[in-house]
């Protein structure tokens, strides 16, 4: 359950962390990286999932499925909830 919650928070935090990750990456690279905005959102999500996996491992480990499901629900949960609510 801990892994799921950590991944859920990481998924929710991805849009807020994206500009900070982009700034850090640009300051680390000497060349201009040609990354499209959609690609960078995926990169930021991957960074957040790696961070969630590390926190989960420090907390005693967990399931990779819980990590994946928590991250996806965190990232897309609001849109899914809104879509289901408008259908009913």
Short mmCIF file of C-alpha atoms in Angstrom, two decimals:
data_model
loop_
_atom_site.label_atom_id
_atom_site.label_comp_id
_atom_site.label_asym_id
_atom_site.label_seq_id
_atom_site.Cartn_x
_atom_site.Cartn_y
_atom_site.Cartn_z
CA UNK A 1 0.00 0.00 0.00
CA UNK A 2 2.91 2.33 0.77
CA UNK A 3 4.24 1.89 -2.77
CA UNK A 4 0.84 2.69 -4.27
CA UNK A 5 0.48 5.88 -2.22
CA UNK A 6 4.02 7.07 -2.99
CA UNK A 7 3.47 6.44 -6.72
CA UNK A 8 0.07 8.17 -6.60
CA UNK A 9 1.69 11.25 -5.08
CA UNK A 10 4.51 11.13 -7.64
CA UNK A 11 1.99 10.94 -10.48
CA UNK A 12 0.03 13.87 -9.07
CA UNK A 13 3.23 15.88 -8.63
CA UNK A 14 4.55 15.28 -12.17
CA UNK A 15 3.01 18.41 -13.78
CA UNK A 16 4.32 20.55 -10.91
CA UNK A 17 7.79 19.00 -10.95
CA UNK A 18 8.16 19.14 -14.74
CA UNK A 19 9.47 22.75 -14.96
CA UNK A 20 11.97 22.10 -12.17
CA UNK A 21 13.22 18.92 -13.82
CA UNK A 22 13.53 20.76 -17.13
CA UNK A 23 15.55 23.57 -15.52
CA UNK A 24 17.85 21.08 -13.80
CA UNK A 25 18.35 19.07 -16.99
CA UNK A 26 19.11 22.19 -19.04
CA UNK A 27 21.69 23.33 -16.50
CA UNK A 28 23.39 19.90 -16.57
CA UNK A 29 23.65 19.58 -20.34
CA UNK A 30 26.06 21.59 -22.42
CA UNK A 31 24.08 21.19 -25.63
CA UNK A 32 20.49 22.10 -26.30
CA UNK A 33 18.42 18.96 -26.03
CA UNK A 34 15.76 18.63 -28.66
CA UNK A 35 12.92 17.22 -26.58
CA UNK A 36 9.32 17.84 -27.56
CA UNK A 37 6.92 18.99 -24.81
CA UNK A 38 5.02 15.67 -24.86
CA UNK A 39 8.27 13.75 -24.66
CA UNK A 40 9.42 15.85 -21.76
CA UNK A 41 6.22 15.14 -19.82
CA UNK A 42 7.00 11.44 -20.27
CA UNK A 43 10.59 12.00 -19.13
CA UNK A 44 9.40 13.92 -16.06
CA UNK A 45 6.95 11.11 -15.25
CA UNK A 46 9.75 8.55 -15.53
CA UNK A 47 11.95 10.60 -13.19
CA UNK A 48 9.10 10.81 -10.67
CA UNK A 49 8.50 7.05 -10.91
CA UNK A 50 12.19 6.32 -10.30
CA UNK A 51 12.05 8.59 -7.25
CA UNK A 52 8.90 6.80 -6.05
CA UNK A 53 10.56 3.42 -6.57
CA UNK A 54 13.57 4.52 -4.53
CA UNK A 55 11.36 5.79 -1.70
CA UNK A 56 9.38 2.57 -1.84
CA UNK A 57 12.56 0.51 -1.62
CA UNK A 58 13.65 2.50 1.43
CA UNK A 59 10.25 1.84 3.00
CA UNK A 60 10.60 -1.91 2.73
CA UNK A 61 9.95 -2.57 -0.93
CA UNK A 62 6.71 -3.09 -2.74
CA UNK A 63 5.04 -4.31 -5.85
CA UNK A 64 5.92 -3.03 -9.30
CA UNK A 65 2.24 -3.29 -10.19
CA UNK A 66 1.33 -1.02 -7.27
CA UNK A 67 3.97 1.44 -8.47
CA UNK A 68 2.66 1.44 -12.04
CA UNK A 69 -1.03 1.64 -11.12
CA UNK A 70 -0.44 4.33 -8.49
CA UNK A 71 1.60 6.44 -10.90
CA UNK A 72 -0.92 6.15 -13.71
CA UNK A 73 -3.85 6.95 -11.44
CA UNK A 74 -1.93 9.90 -10.06
CA UNK A 75 -1.16 11.26 -13.49
CA UNK A 76 -4.48 10.53 -15.20
CA UNK A 77 -6.85 10.10 -12.25
CA UNK A 78 -8.46 13.54 -12.40
CA UNK A 79 -9.14 13.23 -16.12
CA UNK A 80 -10.56 9.73 -15.69
CA UNK A 81 -12.77 10.86 -12.81
CA UNK A 82 -14.05 13.84 -14.81
CA UNK A 83 -14.78 11.63 -17.84
CA UNK A 84 -16.71 9.11 -15.74
CA UNK A 85 -18.63 11.87 -13.95
CA UNK A 86 -19.73 13.53 -17.22
CA UNK A 87 -20.91 10.17 -18.64
CA UNK A 88 -23.35 9.61 -15.79
#
